[in-house]
Coordinates of C-alpha atoms and ligand atoms in Angstrom, one line a residue:
X1 CA 46.5 -62.6 -15.4
X2 CA 45.5 -60.2 -18.1
X3 CA 44.1 -61.5 -21.4
X4 CA 45.8 -61.4 -24.7
X5 CA 44.2 -58.6 -26.7
X6 CA 43.1 -59.8 -30.1
X7 CA 44.2 -57.0 -32.4
X8 CA 41.5 -57.0 -35.1
X9 CA 42.9 -53.8 -36.6
X10 CA 46.3 -55.4 -37.2
X11 CA 44.8 -58.7 -38.4
X12 CA 42.5 -56.9 -40.8
X13 CA 45.4 -54.8 -42.2
X14 CA 47.3 -58.1 -42.9
X15 CA 44.2 -59.5 -44.7
X16 CA 43.8 -56.2 -46.7
X17 CA 47.5 -56.6 -47.7
X18 CA 46.8 -60.2 -48.9
X19 CA 43.7 -59.0 -50.9
X20 CA 45.6 -56.1 -52.4
X21 CA 48.3 -58.5 -53.7
X22 CA 45.6 -60.7 -55.3
X23 CA 43.9 -57.8 -56.9
X24 CA 47.2 -56.7 -58.4
X25 CA 47.8 -60.2 -59.8
X26 CA 44.3 -60.3 -61.2
X27 CA 44.9 -57.0 -62.9
X28 CA 48.2 -58.2 -64.4
X29 CA 46.7 -61.4 -65.6
X30 CA 43.2 -60.4 -66.8
X31 CA 43.3 -56.6 -66.9
X32 CA 40.3 -56.6 -64.6
X33 CA 39.7 -55.6 -61.0
X34 CA 36.8 -56.5 -58.7
X35 CA 33.9 -54.1 -58.4
X36 CA 31.6 -53.5 -55.4
X37 CA 28.4 -51.5 -55.6
X38 CA 27.3 -50.0 -52.2
X39 CA 23.6 -49.0 -52.1
X40 CA 22.5 -46.6 -49.3
X41 CA 18.9 -45.6 -48.9
X42 CA 18.2 -42.6 -46.6
X43 CA 20.4 -40.6 -44.4
X44 CA 21.2 -42.6 -41.3
X45 CA 24.5 -41.2 -40.0
X46 CA 25.8 -44.6 -38.9
X47 CA 25.0 -46.2 -42.2
X48 CA 26.6 -43.3 -44.1
X49 CA 29.8 -43.8 -42.0
X50 CA 29.8 -47.6 -42.6
X51 CA 29.4 -47.2 -46.4
X52 CA 32.1 -44.5 -46.5
X53 CA 34.5 -46.8 -44.7
X54 CA 33.7 -49.6 -47.0
X55 CA 34.3 -47.5 -50.1
X56 CA 37.6 -46.2 -48.7
X57 CA 38.7 -49.7 -47.9
X58 CA 37.9 -50.7 -51.5
X59 CA 40.1 -47.9 -52.9
X60 CA 43.0 -49.0 -50.6
X61 CA 43.1 -52.5 -52.1
X62 CA 42.4 -51.6 -55.7
X63 CA 38.7 -52.7 -55.8
X64 CA 36.5 -50.3 -57.8
X65 CA 33.5 -49.1 -55.8
X66 CA 30.2 -47.8 -57.2
X67 CA 28.1 -45.7 -54.8
X68 CA 24.3 -45.4 -55.0
X69 CA 23.0 -42.9 -52.5
X70 CA 19.2 -42.9 -52.8
X71 CA 16.7 -40.7 -51.0
X72 CA 14.9 -42.1 -47.9
X73 CA 11.6 -42.1 -49.8
X74 CA 12.8 -44.3 -52.7
X75 CA 10.1 -46.7 -53.6
X76 CA 10.4 -50.5 -53.5
X77 CA 10.2 -50.7 -57.3
X78 CA 12.9 -48.1 -57.8
X79 CA 15.2 -49.8 -55.4
X80 CA 14.5 -53.2 -57.1
X81 CA 15.3 -51.5 -60.4
X82 CA 18.7 -50.4 -59.1
X83 CA 19.5 -53.9 -57.9
X84 CA 18.5 -55.4 -61.3
X85 CA 20.7 -52.9 -63.1
X86 CA 23.6 -53.9 -60.8
X87 CA 22.9 -57.6 -61.3
X88 CA 23.3 -57.0 -65.1
X89 CA 26.5 -54.9 -64.8
X90 CA 29.5 -57.1 -65.5
X91 CA 31.9 -54.7 -63.8
X92 CA 30.0 -55.2 -60.5
X93 CA 31.0 -58.4 -58.7
X94 CA 29.4 -57.6 -55.4
X95 CA 26.2 -55.8 -54.4
X96 CA 25.8 -54.4 -50.9
X97 CA 22.5 -52.9 -49.8
X98 CA 23.3 -51.3 -46.4
X99 CA 20.9 -52.3 -43.7
X100 CA 18.6 -51.3 -42.0
X101 CA 16.4 -50.1 -44.9
X102 CA 13.6 -47.6 -44.3
X103 CA 10.4 -49.1 -42.8
X104 CA 8.4 -48.9 -46.0
X105 CA 10.9 -51.1 -47.9
X106 CA 10.4 -54.9 -47.9
X107 CA 13.9 -55.9 -47.0
X108 CA 13.5 -59.6 -47.7
X109 CA 12.3 -58.9 -51.3
X110 CA 15.3 -56.6 -51.9
X111 CA 17.9 -59.0 -50.5
X112 CA 16.2 -61.8 -52.5
X113 CA 16.5 -59.8 -55.7
X114 CA 20.3 -59.6 -55.5
X115 CA 22.0 -62.1 -57.8
X116 CA 23.2 -65.0 -55.8
X117 CA 26.6 -64.7 -57.4
X118 CA 27.0 -61.1 -56.3
X119 CA 25.6 -61.5 -52.7
X120 CA 28.8 -60.5 -51.0
X121 CA 26.9 -59.7 -47.8
X122 CA 25.6 -63.2 -47.7
X123 CA 22.1 -62.1 -46.8
X124 CA 20.3 -63.6 -49.8
X125 CA 17.7 -66.0 -48.4
X126 CA 19.2 -68.9 -50.3
X127 CA 22.7 -68.2 -49.1
X128 CA 21.4 -67.9 -45.5
X129 CA 19.4 -71.1 -46.0
X130 CA 22.4 -73.0 -47.1
X131 CA 24.4 -71.6 -44.2
X132 CA 21.7 -73.0 -41.9
X133 CA 22.0 -76.6 -43.2
X134 CA 24.7 -79.2 -43.2
X135 CA 26.9 -79.7 -46.2
X136 CA 25.3 -77.0 -48.3
X137 CA 28.0 -74.5 -49.0
X138 CA 26.7 -70.9 -49.3
X139 CA 28.3 -68.9 -52.1
X140 CA 29.0 -66.2 -49.5
X141 CA 29.0 -66.0 -45.7
X142 CA 28.0 -62.7 -43.9
X143 CA 30.9 -60.5 -43.2
X144 CA 30.8 -59.9 -39.5
X145 CA 30.3 -63.6 -38.5
X146 CA 33.0 -64.6 -41.0
X147 CA 35.3 -62.0 -39.4
X148 CA 34.7 -63.4 -35.9
X149 CA 35.7 -66.9 -37.1
X150 CA 38.7 -65.5 -38.9
X151 CA 39.8 -63.7 -35.7
X152 CA 39.6 -67.0 -33.8
X153 CA 41.5 -68.9 -36.5
X154 CA 44.3 -66.3 -36.9
X155 CA 44.7 -66.2 -33.1
X156 CA 45.2 -70.0 -33.0
X157 CA 42.0 -70.7 -31.0
X158 CA 40.7 -74.2 -31.6
X159 CA 36.9 -74.2 -32.1
X160 CA 36.1 -77.9 -32.4
X161 CA 34.7 -79.5 -29.3
X162 CA 34.6 -76.2 -27.4
X163 CA 31.6 -74.8 -25.7
X164 CA 30.6 -71.7 -27.7
X165 CA 28.0 -69.3 -26.3
X166 CA 26.5 -66.7 -28.6
X167 CA 24.8 -63.8 -26.9
X168 CA 22.3 -62.4 -29.3
X169 CA 20.2 -63.8 -32.2
X170 CA 20.2 -61.1 -34.9
X171 CA 20.0 -62.0 -38.6
X172 CA 23.1 -60.1 -39.3
X173 CA 25.4 -61.5 -36.5
X174 CA 24.0 -63.8 -33.8
X175 CA 22.3 -66.4 -35.9
X176 CA 24.9 -66.7 -38.7
X177 CA 27.9 -66.8 -36.3
X178 CA 26.1 -69.5 -34.4
X179 CA 25.8 -71.6 -37.5
X180 CA 29.5 -71.1 -38.4
X181 CA 30.5 -72.2 -34.9
X182 CA 28.3 -75.2 -35.2
X183 CA 29.7 -76.1 -38.6
X184 CA 33.2 -76.0 -37.0
X185 CA 32.0 -78.6 -34.4
X186 CA 31.6 -76.3 -31.4
X187 CA 28.9 -77.3 -28.8
X188 CA 26.6 -74.3 -29.2
X189 CA 24.3 -72.3 -26.9
X190 CA 22.5 -69.3 -28.2
X191 CA 21.2 -67.0 -25.5
X192 CA 19.2 -63.7 -25.5
X193 CA 17.2 -61.3 -23.5
X194 CA 14.7 -63.9 -22.4
X195 CA 17.3 -66.4 -21.3
X196 CA 16.9 -67.3 -17.6
X197 CA 20.0 -66.7 -15.4
X198 CA 22.1 -65.4 -18.3
X199 CA 25.3 -65.1 -16.3
X200 CA 25.4 -68.8 -15.5
X201 CA 24.8 -69.7 -19.2
X202 CA 27.5 -67.3 -20.3
X203 CA 29.9 -68.7 -17.7
X204 CA 29.8 -72.1 -19.5
X205 CA 31.5 -70.6 -22.5
X206 CA 35.0 -71.5 -23.7
X207 CA 34.3 -69.1 -26.6
X208 CA 31.9 -66.2 -26.1
X209 CA 30.6 -64.1 -29.0
X210 CA 28.7 -61.1 -27.6
X211 CA 26.3 -59.5 -30.1
X212 CA 23.4 -58.0 -28.2
X213 CA 24.0 -54.3 -28.5
X214 CA 23.9 -53.6 -24.7
X215 CA 26.8 -51.5 -23.5
X216 CA 29.2 -53.5 -21.2
X217 CA 26.5 -56.0 -20.3
X218 CA 28.9 -58.9 -19.7
X219 CA 30.7 -58.4 -16.4
X220 CA 33.9 -59.9 -15.1
X221 CA 32.0 -62.4 -12.9
X222 CA 29.9 -63.7 -15.8
X223 CA 32.8 -65.5 -17.5
X224 CA 34.9 -68.5 -16.9
X225 CA 38.7 -68.1 -16.4
X226 CA 40.4 -68.8 -19.7
X227 CA 37.4 -67.9 -22.0
X228 CA 38.1 -66.4 -25.4
X229 CA 35.8 -63.4 -26.0
X230 CA 34.8 -61.9 -29.3
X231 CA 32.9 -58.7 -28.6
X232 CA 30.8 -57.6 -31.6
X233 CA 29.0 -54.8 -29.8
X234 CA 29.5 -51.2 -30.9
X235 CA 27.6 -48.9 -28.4
X236 CA 28.0 -45.2 -28.0
X237 CA 27.9 -44.0 -24.4
X238 CA 28.0 -40.5 -23.2
X239 CA 31.5 -39.3 -22.2
X240 CA 31.9 -35.5 -21.6
X241 CA 35.7 -35.9 -21.4
X242 CA 35.8 -36.8 -25.1
X243 CA 35.7 -34.2 -27.8
X244 CA 32.7 -35.8 -29.5
X245 CA 30.9 -36.2 -26.2
X246 CA 30.7 -40.0 -26.4
X247 CA 32.9 -43.0 -26.7
X248 CA 32.4 -46.5 -28.1
X249 CA 32.1 -49.5 -25.9
X250 CA 31.4 -53.2 -26.6
X251 CA 28.8 -55.5 -25.1
X252 CA 31.5 -56.7 -22.7
X253 CA 32.9 -54.8 -19.7
X254 CA 36.4 -54.9 -21.2
X255 CA 38.5 -53.9 -18.1
X256 CA 36.8 -56.4 -15.9
X257 CA 36.6 -59.3 -18.4
X258 CA 40.2 -59.0 -19.6
X259 CA 41.4 -59.9 -16.0
X260 CA 39.6 -63.3 -16.3
X261 CA 39.7 -64.2 -20.0
X262 CA 42.5 -65.8 -22.0
X263 CA 41.9 -63.5 -25.0
X264 CA 39.5 -60.7 -25.8
X265 CA 38.8 -58.3 -28.7
X266 CA 38.8 -54.6 -27.9
X267 CA 36.1 -52.1 -29.1
X268 CA 36.9 -50.3 -31.2
X269 CA 39.7 -52.2 -33.1
X270 CA 38.4 -55.8 -32.8
X271 CA 35.6 -57.1 -34.9
X272 CA 34.8 -53.9 -36.7
X273 CA 37.8 -53.8 -39.1
X274 CA 37.3 -57.5 -39.8
X275 CA 33.8 -56.9 -41.2
X276 CA 35.2 -54.7 -43.9
X277 CA 38.1 -57.0 -44.6
X278 CA 35.7 -59.9 -45.1
X279 CA 33.6 -57.8 -47.5
X280 CA 36.7 -57.1 -49.6
X281 CA 37.5 -60.8 -49.5
X282 CA 34.0 -61.8 -50.6
X283 CA 34.1 -59.3 -53.4
X284 CA 37.5 -60.5 -54.6
X285 CA 36.3 -64.2 -54.4
X286 CA 33.2 -63.2 -56.5
X287 CA 35.4 -61.6 -59.2
X288 CA 37.7 -64.6 -59.2
X289 CA 34.7 -66.8 -59.7
X290 CA 33.3 -64.6 -62.5
X291 CA 36.7 -64.9 -64.3
X292 CA 36.9 -68.6 -63.8
X293 CA 39.9 -68.3 -61.6
X294 CA 38.6 -71.0 -59.2
Ligands
LIG1 N1 24.2 -53.2 -41.3 C1 24.9 -53.6 -40.2 N2 25.9 -54.5 -40.6 C2 25.7 -54.7 -41.9 C3 26.4 -55.5 -42.9 O1 27.3 -56.3 -42.6 N3 26.0 -55.3 -44.2 C4 25.0 -54.5 -44.5 N4 24.6 -54.5 -45.8 N5 24.3 -53.8 -43.7 C5 24.7 -53.9 -42.4

């Protein structure tokens, strides 16, 4: 049996179409469109690529994007000032500070300075705190974790009562996706580099979310037949046969695991496009809230 391939690219395109229609309706009714500010500090190539993709996606659905490309030696105070300006700008409904920030910047202070109502990345300590408690709705949920759940929902995978295993415990993906799965009544295990006998823990999963950043770590004999696999990993591995000299692989050995799983996301074309679609969705929701539309 070969698994159903969960086509994140197609699902994200459907969601962008839904968002575009809502943006058009907002424009017709209020003569306003949502605005997203993307703040990039320094010159990391991967971050530059992500921010460029986010801005391009905004343009595609009619969201205005404001780009702030700051030098790598920008001071804490100058960055805070940019955030404060954006907090005060009524045309900006979402503020995204691309992570990681340079080492000299206090990330927690910057994320905490973003207006709660504009925290479309969902990384403000209060939004994260609410996500980590029962019955405390955060205003925004982080985009990649939200995209993982949306993929499960739109594929018709039931979460309630299932054994969910999250491999990885990062602030950006592992921890928040674990909270979302728990809120949806999965029975949750979080495992990581210090977990003893990792394969046997992973093998318990009905739903596996892999987010450790280790190329093809999860092998075919690590998973239970019928598991649903969401692979968040994006790892570049050398590949001289490719023009660029590398290719992208996930945290899961796709070719092996797809022979055992019921469904699996590919890399690329799985979770990646969903992250951006959820950012657009959060920005639209923020603008709707600002206009009193909900
Ligand atoms: N770096 C890696 N993922 C993300 C994300 O979702 N948002 C931001 N701001 N930075 C990131």
